Each structure stands twice: as C-alpha cells, then as structure tokens.
Coordinates of C-alpha atoms in Angstrom, one line a residue:
M1 CA 0.0 0.0 0.0
E2 CA 1.4 3.4 -0.9
I3 CA 1.4 6.1 1.8
R4 CA 1.4 9.7 0.8
I5 CA 2.0 12.7 3.2
T6 CA 1.6 16.3 2.1
V7 CA 3.9 18.8 3.8
P8 CA 5.0 22.4 3.1
I9 CA 8.6 23.3 2.2
L10 CA 10.5 26.6 1.8
K11 CA 12.8 27.2 -1.1
N12 CA 15.3 29.5 0.6
Q13 CA 17.6 30.6 -2.3
P14 CA 20.2 33.4 -1.9
G15 CA 18.6 36.8 -2.2
T16 CA 15.1 35.4 -1.8
F17 CA 13.0 36.4 1.3
I18 CA 12.1 33.3 3.2
F19 CA 8.3 34.2 3.3
G20 CA 8.3 35.6 -0.2
P21 CA 6.5 34.2 -3.2
E22 CA 9.4 31.9 -4.3
I23 CA 7.9 28.8 -2.8
E24 CA 7.9 25.8 -4.9
T25 CA 5.0 23.4 -5.2
F26 CA 5.8 19.9 -6.5
S27 CA 3.0 18.5 -8.6
E28 CA 4.5 15.0 -8.4
P29 CA 5.3 13.2 -5.2
I30 CA 9.0 12.7 -4.3
A31 CA 9.5 8.9 -3.7
V32 CA 11.5 8.1 -0.6
D33 CA 11.1 4.3 -1.2
D34 CA 8.7 2.1 -3.0
N35 CA 5.9 2.5 -0.4
F36 CA 6.5 6.0 0.8
S37 CA 6.2 9.4 -0.9
V38 CA 5.9 13.0 0.1
R39 CA 4.0 15.8 -1.7
F40 CA 5.0 19.4 -0.8
S41 CA 2.2 21.9 -0.6
K42 CA 2.4 25.7 -1.0
S43 CA -1.1 26.2 0.5
G44 CA -0.2 24.1 3.5
L45 CA 2.9 26.3 4.1
E46 CA 0.9 29.5 3.8
N47 CA -1.6 28.3 6.4
I48 CA 1.3 27.5 8.8
I49 CA 2.9 30.9 8.4
R50 CA -0.5 32.6 8.9
G51 CA -1.0 30.6 12.1
I52 CA 2.4 31.3 13.5
R53 CA 2.0 35.1 12.9
R54 CA -1.4 34.9 14.7
R55 CA 0.2 32.7 17.5
Q56 CA -2.2 29.9 16.7
Y57 CA -0.1 27.1 17.9
N58 CA -0.3 24.7 20.9
S59 CA 2.0 24.5 23.9
W60 CA 5.0 22.2 24.2
E61 CA 2.9 19.9 26.5
W62 CA 0.6 19.2 23.6
Q63 CA 3.6 18.2 21.4
K64 CA 4.8 15.8 24.1
T65 CA 1.2 14.5 24.4
A66 CA 1.0 14.0 20.7
R67 CA 4.1 11.9 20.7
L68 CA 2.8 9.7 23.5
G69 CA -0.5 9.4 21.6
E70 CA 1.2 7.7 18.6
D71 CA 0.4 4.3 20.1
L72 CA -3.3 5.2 20.1
T73 CA -3.4 6.1 16.4
A74 CA -1.5 2.9 15.6
G75 CA -4.1 0.9 17.6
A76 CA -1.5 -0.5 20.0
E77 CA -2.0 -1.0 23.7
V78 CA -1.5 2.2 25.6
A79 CA 1.9 2.1 27.3
S80 CA 1.7 5.5 29.0
L81 CA -0.8 8.0 30.3
L82 CA -1.1 11.3 28.5
C83 CA -2.3 13.2 31.5
P84 CA 0.9 13.3 33.6
V85 CA 2.9 14.5 30.6
H86 CA 0.4 17.1 29.5
L87 CA 0.1 18.5 33.1
A88 CA 3.8 18.1 34.1
S89 CA 4.8 21.7 34.2
H90 CA 1.4 22.8 35.7
W91 CA 1.7 20.2 38.5
E92 CA 5.1 21.4 39.3
S93 CA 3.8 25.0 39.6
V94 CA 0.9 24.0 41.9
G95 CA 2.8 21.4 43.9
V96 CA 1.0 18.3 42.8
I97 CA 3.0 15.1 43.1
P98 CA 1.4 12.1 41.3
Y99 CA 2.1 9.1 43.5
R100 CA 2.9 5.7 41.9
H101 CA -0.3 4.0 43.3
Q102 CA -2.4 6.8 41.8
L103 CA -0.8 6.4 38.3
D104 CA -1.2 2.6 38.5
T105 CA -4.8 3.0 39.5
A106 CA -5.5 5.3 36.5
R107 CA -3.8 2.9 34.1
R108 CA -5.8 -0.1 35.5
V109 CA -9.1 1.7 35.3
I110 CA -8.5 2.7 31.7
Q111 CA -6.7 -0.3 30.3
E112 CA -8.3 -3.2 32.3
M113 CA -11.7 -2.0 33.6
G114 CA -13.0 0.0 30.6
G115 CA -13.5 3.2 32.7
R116 CA -16.0 1.7 35.1
A117 CA -14.5 1.1 38.6
I118 CA -14.9 1.6 42.4
L119 CA -12.0 3.5 43.8
A120 CA -11.9 2.2 47.4
D121 CA -8.5 3.4 48.7
E122 CA -8.2 3.9 52.4
V123 CA -8.9 7.5 53.4
G124 CA -6.1 10.0 52.7
L125 CA -4.5 8.3 49.7
G126 CA -6.0 10.6 47.1
K127 CA -9.1 9.1 45.5
T128 CA -10.0 12.5 44.2
I129 CA -6.7 12.8 42.4
E130 CA -7.1 9.4 40.9
A131 CA -10.6 10.3 39.6
G132 CA -9.4 13.6 38.3
M133 CA -6.5 11.9 36.5
I134 CA -8.8 9.4 34.9
L135 CA -11.3 12.1 33.8
K136 CA -8.5 14.3 32.3
E137 CA -7.0 11.3 30.5
Y138 CA -10.3 10.5 28.8
M139 CA -10.8 14.1 27.9
L140 CA -7.3 14.3 26.3
R141 CA -8.1 11.2 24.2
G142 CA -11.4 12.8 23.0
L143 CA -13.5 10.1 24.7
V144 CA -15.2 12.3 27.3
R145 CA -16.9 15.7 26.6
R146 CA -19.8 15.6 29.0
A147 CA -19.0 14.7 32.6
L148 CA -21.1 14.8 35.8
I149 CA -19.7 14.7 39.3
L150 CA -22.2 14.0 42.1
T151 CA -21.1 14.6 45.7
P152 CA -22.5 15.5 49.1
A153 CA -23.2 19.3 49.2
S154 CA -20.3 19.9 51.6
L155 CA -17.8 18.5 49.1
C156 CA -19.0 20.3 45.9
W157 CA -16.6 23.2 46.3
Q158 CA -13.6 21.0 47.1
W159 CA -14.2 19.0 43.9
F160 CA -14.7 22.2 41.9
E161 CA -11.3 23.5 43.1
E162 CA -9.4 20.3 42.7
L163 CA -10.5 19.7 39.1
R164 CA -9.9 23.3 38.0
E165 CA -6.7 24.0 39.9
K166 CA -4.9 20.6 39.6
F167 CA -6.3 19.3 36.2
R168 CA -7.3 22.4 34.3
I169 CA -10.7 20.9 33.7
P170 CA -13.3 23.6 32.9
V171 CA -15.8 22.4 35.4
V172 CA -18.6 24.5 36.8
L173 CA -20.6 24.4 40.0
H174 CA -24.2 23.7 39.5
R175 CA -26.4 26.7 40.2
S176 CA -29.6 26.4 38.2
Q177 CA -31.6 24.0 36.2
Y178 CA -30.3 25.5 33.0
D179 CA -26.7 24.5 33.8
W180 CA -27.4 20.8 32.9
A181 CA -27.9 21.5 29.2
R182 CA -25.4 24.3 28.6
C183 CA -22.4 23.1 30.7
Q184 CA -20.2 20.3 29.6
C185 CA -18.6 19.3 33.0
I186 CA -20.6 19.9 36.2
V187 CA -20.1 19.4 39.9
A188 CA -23.5 19.0 41.7
S189 CA -25.0 17.9 45.0
I190 CA -26.6 14.5 44.6
D191 CA -29.5 15.7 46.9
T192 CA -30.2 18.6 44.5
A193 CA -29.8 16.6 41.3
K194 CA -32.2 13.8 42.3
R195 CA -35.1 16.3 42.8
E196 CA -37.2 18.0 40.1
P197 CA -36.9 20.1 38.0
H198 CA -33.3 18.9 38.0
L199 CA -34.0 15.1 37.8
S200 CA -35.6 15.2 34.4
E201 CA -32.8 17.3 33.0
V202 CA -30.1 15.0 34.3
L203 CA -31.8 11.9 33.0
A204 CA -32.3 13.4 29.6
I205 CA -28.6 13.7 29.0
D206 CA -26.2 11.0 27.8
W207 CA -23.2 11.6 30.0
D208 CA -19.8 10.4 28.9
M209 CA -18.6 10.0 32.5
L210 CA -20.3 9.9 35.9
I211 CA -18.3 10.3 39.1
V212 CA -20.0 9.7 42.5
D213 CA -18.2 10.5 45.7
E214 CA -19.0 9.0 49.1
A215 CA -20.5 6.1 47.1
H216 CA -21.1 4.0 50.3
K217 CA -24.3 6.1 50.7
L218 CA -25.6 4.1 47.7
K219 CA -25.3 0.7 49.5
N220 CA -29.1 0.3 49.7
S221 CA -30.8 -0.4 46.4
K222 CA -34.2 0.6 47.7
T223 CA -33.2 4.2 48.3
Q224 CA -33.9 7.1 46.0
N225 CA -30.2 7.8 45.6
W226 CA -29.5 4.3 44.3
R227 CA -32.3 4.4 41.9
F228 CA -31.4 7.9 40.7
V229 CA -27.8 7.0 40.0
N230 CA -28.8 3.7 38.3
S231 CA -31.1 5.7 35.9
I232 CA -28.4 8.1 34.7
H233 CA -27.2 7.4 31.2
K234 CA -23.4 7.1 31.4
K235 CA -20.6 5.4 29.4
Y236 CA -17.8 5.6 32.0
F237 CA -18.5 5.4 35.7
L238 CA -16.4 6.0 38.8
M239 CA -17.5 5.4 42.4
L240 CA -15.4 6.7 45.3
T241 CA -15.6 5.3 48.8
A242 CA -13.2 4.2 51.5
T243 CA -15.8 1.9 53.0
P244 CA -17.5 -0.1 50.2
V245 CA -18.8 -2.6 52.8
Q246 CA -19.6 -1.9 56.5
N247 CA -22.3 -4.0 57.9
D248 CA -23.6 -6.4 55.4
L249 CA -22.4 -8.3 52.3
K250 CA -25.6 -7.1 50.5
E251 CA -24.2 -3.6 50.6
L252 CA -21.2 -4.8 48.6
Y253 CA -23.5 -6.5 46.1
N254 CA -25.7 -3.4 45.6
L255 CA -22.6 -1.2 44.9
I256 CA -21.1 -3.7 42.4
T257 CA -24.5 -4.2 40.6
L258 CA -24.9 -0.4 40.3
L259 CA -21.5 -0.2 38.6
K260 CA -21.6 -3.4 36.5
P261 CA -24.8 -5.3 36.5
G262 CA -24.3 -9.1 36.4
Q263 CA -20.8 -9.0 37.7
L264 CA -21.9 -11.0 40.8
G265 CA -25.0 -12.6 39.2
T266 CA -28.5 -12.2 40.6
Y267 CA -28.8 -11.5 44.4
T268 CA -30.1 -15.1 44.8
E269 CA -27.1 -16.5 43.1
F270 CA -24.8 -14.2 45.0
K271 CA -26.3 -15.2 48.3
Q272 CA -26.1 -18.9 47.6
R273 CA -22.6 -18.8 46.3
F274 CA -20.8 -16.2 48.5
T275 CA -22.7 -15.6 51.8
A276 CA -22.6 -17.9 54.8
G277 CA -24.2 -15.2 56.9
K278 CA -24.9 -11.5 56.9
R279 CA -21.3 -10.6 57.6
T280 CA -19.6 -14.0 56.8
P281 CA -18.4 -14.6 53.2
R282 CA -18.3 -18.0 51.6
D283 CA -15.5 -18.7 49.0
P284 CA -13.7 -15.4 49.8
E285 CA -10.9 -16.1 47.3
M286 CA -13.3 -16.3 44.4
L287 CA -15.3 -13.3 45.6
R288 CA -12.1 -11.3 45.9
S289 CA -11.1 -12.2 42.4
L290 CA -14.5 -11.0 41.0
L291 CA -14.2 -7.8 43.0
S292 CA -10.7 -7.1 41.7
Q293 CA -12.1 -6.8 38.2
V294 CA -14.1 -3.7 39.1
M295 CA -12.5 -2.4 42.4
I296 CA -9.1 -1.0 43.3
R297 CA -8.1 -0.6 47.0
N298 CA -4.8 0.9 47.9
R299 CA -3.7 0.8 51.5
R300 CA -1.3 2.9 53.6
G301 CA 2.2 1.7 53.9
T302 CA 5.0 0.6 51.6
G303 CA 4.2 1.4 48.0
T304 CA 1.6 4.1 48.8
V305 CA 1.9 6.9 51.3
E306 CA 3.5 7.1 54.8
F307 CA 1.8 10.0 56.6
T308 CA 3.7 12.3 58.9
E309 CA 3.0 12.2 62.6
R310 CA 0.2 14.1 64.5
I311 CA 1.4 15.6 67.7
V312 CA -1.6 16.7 69.8
E313 CA -1.3 18.9 72.8
S314 CA -4.3 19.9 75.0
V315 CA -4.2 23.4 76.3
P316 CA -6.5 23.9 79.3
V317 CA -7.7 27.5 79.7
E318 CA -8.7 29.1 83.0
L319 CA -11.3 31.7 82.4
T320 CA -10.7 35.2 83.7
S321 CA -13.0 36.4 86.6
G322 CA -15.1 38.4 84.1
E323 CA -15.4 35.5 81.7
R324 CA -16.3 33.1 84.6
E325 CA -19.1 35.5 85.7
L326 CA -20.4 35.7 82.2
Y327 CA -20.4 31.9 81.7
S328 CA -22.1 31.2 85.0
A329 CA -24.8 33.8 84.3
V330 CA -25.4 32.5 80.7
E331 CA -25.5 28.8 81.9
S332 CA -28.1 29.7 84.5
F333 CA -30.2 31.6 82.0
I334 CA -30.0 28.8 79.4
K335 CA -31.1 26.1 81.8
Q336 CA -34.2 28.1 82.8
Q337 CA -35.1 28.9 79.1
V338 CA -34.5 25.3 77.8
R339 CA -37.0 23.9 80.3
R340 CA -39.6 26.5 79.3
T341 CA -38.9 26.2 75.6
L342 CA -39.2 22.4 75.6
A343 CA -42.5 22.7 77.5
E344 CA -43.7 25.0 74.7
K345 CA -42.3 22.6 72.1
K346 CA -40.1 25.3 70.5
T347 CA -36.6 25.0 69.3
I348 CA -33.8 25.2 71.9
L349 CA -31.0 25.6 69.3
P350 CA -30.3 29.3 69.9
Y351 CA -29.7 28.6 73.6
I352 CA -27.3 25.7 72.8
T353 CA -25.5 27.9 70.3
L354 CA -25.2 30.6 73.0
L355 CA -23.7 28.1 75.5
R356 CA -21.1 27.1 73.0
E357 CA -20.3 30.7 71.9
V358 CA -19.7 31.8 75.4
C359 CA -17.0 29.1 75.7
S360 CA -15.5 30.5 72.5
S361 CA -15.3 34.3 73.0
P362 CA -17.4 37.2 74.4
W363 CA -17.8 38.7 70.9
A364 CA -19.4 35.5 69.6
A365 CA -21.9 35.5 72.5
V366 CA -22.7 39.1 72.1
L367 CA -24.1 38.5 68.6
T368 CA -26.6 35.8 69.7
L369 CA -27.5 37.7 72.9
K370 CA -28.4 40.7 70.8
K371 CA -30.7 38.6 68.5
L372 CA -32.4 37.0 71.6
Y373 CA -32.9 40.5 73.1
E374 CA -34.6 41.8 70.0
K375 CA -37.1 38.9 69.9
A376 CA -37.5 38.5 73.7
Q377 CA -40.6 39.0 75.8
P378 CA -40.5 42.1 78.0
E379 CA -39.9 40.0 81.2
L380 CA -36.7 38.6 79.7
K381 CA -35.2 41.8 78.3
A382 CA -33.7 43.0 81.6
E383 CA -31.9 39.7 82.1
L384 CA -30.6 39.6 78.5
E385 CA -29.5 43.3 78.8
H386 CA -27.4 42.3 81.9
L387 CA -25.8 39.5 80.0
L388 CA -25.1 41.8 77.1
Q389 CA -23.3 44.3 79.3
L390 CA -21.2 41.5 80.9
A391 CA -20.1 40.3 77.5
A392 CA -19.5 43.8 75.9
H393 CA -17.2 44.9 78.7
L394 CA -14.7 42.0 78.2
E395 CA -11.9 43.4 76.0
I396 CA -9.5 40.4 76.3
S397 CA -10.0 36.7 76.9
A398 CA -7.9 33.9 78.5
K399 CA -8.0 32.0 75.2
V400 CA -6.5 34.8 73.2
Q401 CA -3.8 35.2 75.9
Q402 CA -3.0 31.5 75.5
V403 CA -2.7 31.9 71.7
L404 CA -0.4 34.9 72.1
G405 CA 1.8 32.8 74.4
L406 CA 1.8 29.9 72.0
L407 CA 2.6 31.6 68.7
P408 CA 6.2 32.7 69.4
N409 CA 7.1 29.0 70.0
L410 CA 5.7 27.7 66.8
D411 CA 7.8 27.2 63.7
G412 CA 6.1 28.2 60.5
K413 CA 2.6 29.4 59.6
V414 CA -0.4 28.8 61.9
V415 CA -4.0 28.1 61.1
I416 CA -6.6 28.9 63.9
F417 CA -10.0 27.4 63.5
T418 CA -13.2 28.7 65.1
E419 CA -16.9 28.0 64.5
Y420 CA -18.0 31.7 64.9
R421 CA -17.5 34.9 62.9
G422 CA -17.6 37.0 66.1
T423 CA -14.7 35.0 67.5
Q424 CA -12.8 35.3 64.2
A425 CA -13.0 39.1 64.4
F426 CA -12.0 39.0 68.1
I427 CA -8.9 36.9 67.4
K428 CA -7.9 39.0 64.3
K429 CA -8.2 42.3 66.3
H430 CA -5.9 41.1 69.1
L431 CA -3.3 39.3 66.9
E432 CA -2.9 42.3 64.6
A433 CA -2.5 44.5 67.7
A434 CA 0.4 42.2 68.6
G435 CA 2.0 42.9 65.2
L436 CA 1.2 39.7 63.4
G437 CA 0.1 39.3 59.8
V438 CA -3.4 37.9 60.0
V439 CA -5.6 36.7 57.1
T440 CA -9.2 35.7 57.7
F441 CA -11.1 33.0 55.7
D442 CA -14.8 32.3 55.8
G443 CA -17.7 31.0 53.8
T444 CA -18.9 34.4 52.7
L445 CA -15.9 35.0 50.4
S446 CA -16.4 34.7 46.7
A447 CA -14.4 32.2 44.7
G448 CA -12.0 34.8 43.5
R449 CA -11.6 36.3 46.9
K450 CA -10.9 32.9 48.4
E451 CA -8.1 32.4 45.9
F452 CA -6.6 35.8 46.7
T453 CA -6.8 35.2 50.5
K454 CA -5.0 31.8 50.1
F455 CA -2.3 33.6 48.1
L456 CA -1.9 36.3 50.7
F457 CA -1.6 33.7 53.5
R458 CA 0.9 31.6 51.7
R459 CA 3.1 34.5 50.5
Y460 CA 2.8 37.0 53.4
G461 CA 0.7 35.9 56.3
D462 CA 1.7 34.5 59.7
V463 CA -1.7 33.4 60.8
L464 CA -4.9 32.3 59.0
V465 CA -8.0 32.5 61.1
S466 CA -10.7 30.4 59.4
T467 CA -14.3 29.6 60.3
E468 CA -15.8 26.1 59.8
S469 CA -17.5 26.9 56.5
G470 CA -14.4 28.7 55.2
G471 CA -12.3 25.7 55.9
E472 CA -14.2 23.5 53.5
G473 CA -12.2 22.6 50.4
I474 CA -9.1 24.7 51.4
N475 CA -5.8 22.7 51.3
L476 CA -3.0 23.9 53.5
Q477 CA -0.2 21.3 53.2
Y478 CA 2.4 24.0 53.4
C479 CA 1.3 24.8 57.0
N480 CA 1.8 22.3 59.9
N481 CA 0.4 24.1 63.0
V482 CA -3.3 24.0 63.9
I483 CA -4.9 25.7 66.8
N484 CA -8.5 24.7 67.6
F485 CA -9.7 27.8 69.3
D486 CA -13.0 26.2 70.2
L487 CA -14.1 22.6 69.9
P488 CA -17.1 21.6 67.7
W489 CA -19.5 19.2 69.2
N490 CA -19.4 17.2 65.9
P491 CA -16.1 15.4 65.9
M492 CA -16.2 14.9 62.2
R493 CA -15.8 18.7 61.8
L494 CA -12.8 18.6 64.0
E495 CA -11.3 15.9 61.9
Q496 CA -12.1 17.9 58.7
R497 CA -10.2 20.8 60.2
I498 CA -7.1 18.7 60.8
G499 CA -7.5 17.2 57.3
R500 CA -6.9 20.6 55.8
V501 CA -3.3 20.4 57.0
H502 CA -2.6 16.7 57.7
R503 CA -3.1 15.3 54.2
L504 CA -1.4 14.0 51.1
G505 CA 1.5 16.3 50.3
Q506 CA 2.3 17.3 54.0
T507 CA 6.0 16.7 54.5
K508 CA 6.3 17.8 58.2
D509 CA 4.8 16.5 61.4
V510 CA 1.6 18.3 62.2
Y511 CA 1.2 20.0 65.6
I512 CA -2.4 20.3 66.9
F513 CA -3.3 22.5 69.9
N514 CA -6.8 22.1 71.4
L515 CA -8.0 24.9 73.7
A516 CA -10.6 23.9 76.2
T517 CA -12.1 26.2 78.9
Q518 CA -12.0 24.6 82.3
G519 CA -15.2 24.2 84.3
T520 CA -17.5 24.5 81.2
I521 CA -19.3 22.2 78.8
E522 CA -16.3 22.5 76.5
E523 CA -14.1 20.7 79.0
H524 CA -16.5 17.7 78.9
I525 CA -16.4 17.6 75.1
W526 CA -12.6 17.8 75.1
R527 CA -12.5 14.9 77.7
L528 CA -14.8 12.8 75.5
L529 CA -12.9 13.3 72.3
H530 CA -9.3 13.4 73.6
E531 CA -9.1 11.3 76.7
K532 CA -11.9 8.8 76.2
I533 CA -12.1 7.9 72.5
K534 CA -8.6 9.3 71.6
M535 CA -9.9 10.5 68.3
F536 CA -6.7 12.3 67.5
E537 CA -4.8 9.0 67.4
M538 CA -7.2 7.5 64.8
V539 CA -6.5 7.2 61.1
V540 CA -8.1 10.0 59.2
G541 CA -11.6 8.9 58.2
Q542 CA -11.8 6.1 60.7
L543 CA -14.1 8.0 63.0
D544 CA -16.8 8.4 60.3
T545 CA -16.9 4.6 59.9
I546 CA -17.1 4.1 63.6
L547 CA -20.0 6.5 64.1
T548 CA -21.9 4.8 61.3
Q549 CA -21.5 1.6 63.3
L550 CA -23.3 3.2 66.3
H551 CA -26.6 3.4 64.3
L552 CA -27.6 6.6 66.1
D553 CA -31.1 7.8 65.3
K554 CA -29.8 11.4 64.9
S555 CA -26.6 13.2 64.3
F556 CA -23.7 12.9 66.9
E557 CA -24.1 16.6 67.6
S558 CA -27.8 16.2 68.3
H559 CA -27.1 13.2 70.5
L560 CA -24.7 15.4 72.6
I561 CA -27.4 18.1 73.0
D562 CA -29.9 15.5 74.2
I563 CA -27.4 14.3 76.8
F564 CA -26.8 17.9 78.0
I565 CA -30.6 18.5 78.3
R566 CA -31.3 15.3 80.2
S567 CA -28.4 15.7 82.7
E568 CA -29.7 17.4 85.8
S569 CA -26.2 17.5 87.4
E570 CA -22.6 17.5 86.3
G571 CA -22.2 13.9 87.6
Q572 CA -25.0 12.7 85.4
L573 CA -23.5 14.5 82.4
V574 CA -20.1 12.9 82.9
K575 CA -21.8 9.4 83.3
E576 CA -23.8 9.8 80.1
L577 CA -20.7 11.0 78.1
D578 CA -18.8 8.0 79.5
Q579 CA -21.5 5.6 78.2
L580 CA -21.3 7.2 74.8
A581 CA -17.5 6.9 74.8
D582 CA -17.8 3.2 75.7
G583 CA -20.2 2.6 72.8
I584 CA -17.7 4.3 70.4
L585 CA -14.8 2.2 71.7
R586 CA -16.9 -1.0 71.4
A587 CA -17.8 -0.1 67.7
R588 CA -14.1 0.5 67.1
R589 CA -13.2 -3.0 68.3
E590 CA -16.0 -4.6 66.3
L591 CA -14.8 -2.8 63.2
A592 CA -11.2 -3.9 63.7
Q593 CA -12.4 -7.6 64.1
S594 CA -14.7 -7.5 61.1
S595 CA -13.6 -9.7 58.2
L596 CA -15.6 -7.8 55.6
L597 CA -12.9 -5.3 54.7
D598 CA -10.5 -8.2 54.3
L599 CA -12.5 -9.2 51.3
L600 CA -11.5 -6.2 49.3
P601 CA -8.8 -6.7 46.7

C-alpha cells in the first residue's frame, strides 16, 4: 500500500526572502522508497505561516502529548498515560505530586476496567486525584466531553477547586436547572440533582462520564439515591468510597451491581454462592477475584503513602474572673429557658448555640444575645441586657492570651479554627495588635476572593483565622500548625479541620493544639474526644466509619445536645458521656475484628 504525506517546504535561495513568493510546489510526489512518498504543498505552508503570525499554535505539553499518543493512532495497547505529561509543568507549579499508586490506578481503570470502577483506597490516599486523572485522561483522548460529578453538598466546592486547579478541567458548580444543558462538565450535590426540576434534565442527557463521591451512601438499592444513579445514562462510571462494605455483604452486592450489573450474578445466586451469613463470606478467594475486576483498593504503607505524625497537645484554659461571671450567668439563664422552651415545644437551638459561643469568646456570645434580646418577651429583656453588658465589657480573653503565648514558640505558619464569625473578628483584632500578619477566611468570600486570600496567607501571612465553612475545600499542606480555638460538638468537623493540613503532600509533622475552657461544657467535650475515645490518634476517616456503626437515630451533635438537656447534674452529664464513649470504643473494636474489609482486593 502506498502512503502519501503532504507537507510544506520553503525554497530559501540566496537573495530570496524566506516568506516571499518563491515557494515551490511539487506536482509529483517525491518517492523516498517504493511504499512512501511526500508531496509538498504551497497552500499548507501559507496556512502554517499565517497561524504562526497569529500565534495559533499549541503548547509544548501538547507536542509531548501527541508523541505519547502515537500508540493510540496505531491501535497499539497504551503504554503510558497522556495526563501526567500534559500537566507536568502545571503540576510542578501548583505542587501536585502524582504518586505511583495513583498512576497505577489510573492505568488499570483505563486499560483493564473500561473506565468503570470503584476507587476504594483507604482515606487520605488521594481518590479525588485518581478520579481527576482518569477524567482528564479520557478528555485528552477525546473520549469524554460531558461529565457529571455528584457529591454531598459539603464537598462540591472541594471537587470544583481540585478539578480546576490541579487538572485544568473547565468544570462548573451547578447553580440552576439551565446548567445541565449548557455546561459540559458539572459538579453538583446529589441531593439537589435527584429532585425536580433537575432530575428530568439530568436523566435526559447521555453523560460520557459519571463520578459519584461518598458512594457507600448508595449501598441500599431501595433508596432514591441508588435508583437515581442507576437511571443516569453514562458510558464511564467511577464510584469513590473508603468503606464499600460496612455491615452487610448485601451492601457490597448493591454497589457492584450499580457499577456493573451481572458481575456478581443475581442476588439469589450471590447469596447462595458467596454468603454464609450476613457478615460472613463463603468462598472469599473467588469473591475477591471478582471484586478485583471492578474495584481497586490501595492501603497505607510501603508502596503508597506514609503520613507524617500528628502531635496533639491539649491546652486547658482558665477563664478570667469576668469570663467566669459571664459563663455562670449564661449557663443559669440557658437552663431556665431550655425547660420553658421544651414545654412550649419550641426550638432550643439558639440557647445551645449561645452556650457554645460563650466558651469561644465574648464577641461570639454578644451577637446571639443581641438577637435574643430583639425577639425576647418584656420579662426577659432585663436579664438579657445584663448578659449583654457583661459580654460587651470584656476586652481580652484567656484563650487569646494563651494563643499569644503559643505563637512565638511555633515554627512556620499557623491556622486557627473557630466556629464563629464573632470569635474570628475578636482573634484578628488582638493578633494584629500584637504585630502579626493575620488573614481571615470564611464562607462568605467569593471564589476569587478565596483564591486571593489563600495567596496572601501563603506568601505574606503569619496566621490564618478560618471559620468552619471557610475551611471546606481549602488545602494547607504548606502549614503544619493547627490551633482549635474552640471545639465543635461534631467530631467529624474537628477531623475535617485537621485534614486541611494533615493530608497528602504534607512533609512535616503536624502540631495540633486544642484549647478547652475549664469548668465549662467545652471541658467535657474535650475529655470525650481526647481522653476517652482518643480520636486524634485515629487514622483519618476512621471516626466516620465508627460513628456509622453506632446506628444513632440522629446526628452525633444532636445526641450530645440530648445528653446535655437530660443531665440534671454534672455527675450525670459525665456518666452519660462516658457511656457514649464506651459505645464508640466498642464499635471501634468490632470494626477492627470485622472480616468484611479483608474481602477487598
């Protein structure tokens, strides 16, 4: 078979301008050998010159990508990934290091699994990076144009940032029902997408790739989430979860069936062949072999990632006399109001919030006291006015003094987390007065402002003071000091704070300082989390799995509120919290003894 290639050539004779008209066009091909000839085209050359003058040429990364892509055009098996080469210089500038296990995972999903897989790495090994790498790879190959990423609402921003910053994927955050049709690559909350008018729009589109994070929430095939994801038209499909099986082998069957129907047969066949009991597998070797065809699970240790150490220090804080007076007065007020509010079947949340705020800072408490005062009945206004005056006259706090004492002894940048905007402003005021470069980060900032704030902190700042909502999706591997100015009642939020710093890419040991006011409800929360269940010693993400094992009928935070309300004395409060701690430790032991996770490949 004769192969002909048409290329331009310049005839650069002496005295002739290189881009002049003296360009020769050969009407007959020049034969290199019997099967190969080249035809030189004047029009092709003119197009190239015009493109160069207009700067219409691609970057060097694309040239390297094209070379790697030669195997594709030849129909040969792909030996290398295009994505790492195409993004090499960008990854160097943003500090992304593709680990060997992540590259191997991307290759296996593309070459062996046909783009449909469960990424079940242990927490902290970078499943998001693996998914982004796979998505980018398919985009570079021209196989994916339309992609949908479904996550819990709290993780949407994190996915948006990761894909844009690390992979240069033009993804958008879902905002309205019109985004589905006009946007090629969308990150959306699964709870929003499954409801009308969005549901019909999502199901009407043929998606090239679907990515679902926190996929263990799809373990029940009778739920709306499972049915919704199962109904989406998709060619490639990635599911991300660190815990693909927790309590029952049927959970595993439901996930695999969602990904690849028929892989494990019908449920009756699966049950007869592979289950000896709800949590006891039969023929585990064969089951593990079938799972390895659709699931990849990387574990910590040799060959993946060794995390740096967490060094946790508890910092007990003795309230000043003014703060002690304020706390006692607020606590007494709250106990009276909670009983009355419960009797009237109204919400007690503002009072619980106030109790937590007064442990954080006077400024945080002032904001809630002011709102309560504006809505209060006349008989309560005098008492609330007294509390407002107590809080407003406190210019310094014991916690801020502790922080000012800690900072000179810390090496490097420091992140201070608080739940409350009032406390954030209070901390900023006093640290700036001490001559420190302080940057604040909260959920009200626009996307552009968030980027600028992160730049300021990394380049110029000494301390970043971040609220809970502000900390979502922000990665701070270049910082290794965390001060928890107040302790959230939801331990998952505390773990998420630490995860902003103690994560993939952190090269130093991470120092965590937990401030807890003595003689307050905060001291009891600190004792539960630190002394009893030792959550700071757990592997990142383990706590979430353990709390799932407890089967609480409400959130952990709500459970703590119930304990506080029921307890008529400090002794009863301590007893109830100890019982909760015992339940958590028991669930931890059961999880460690479970053989279900041993099934995973």
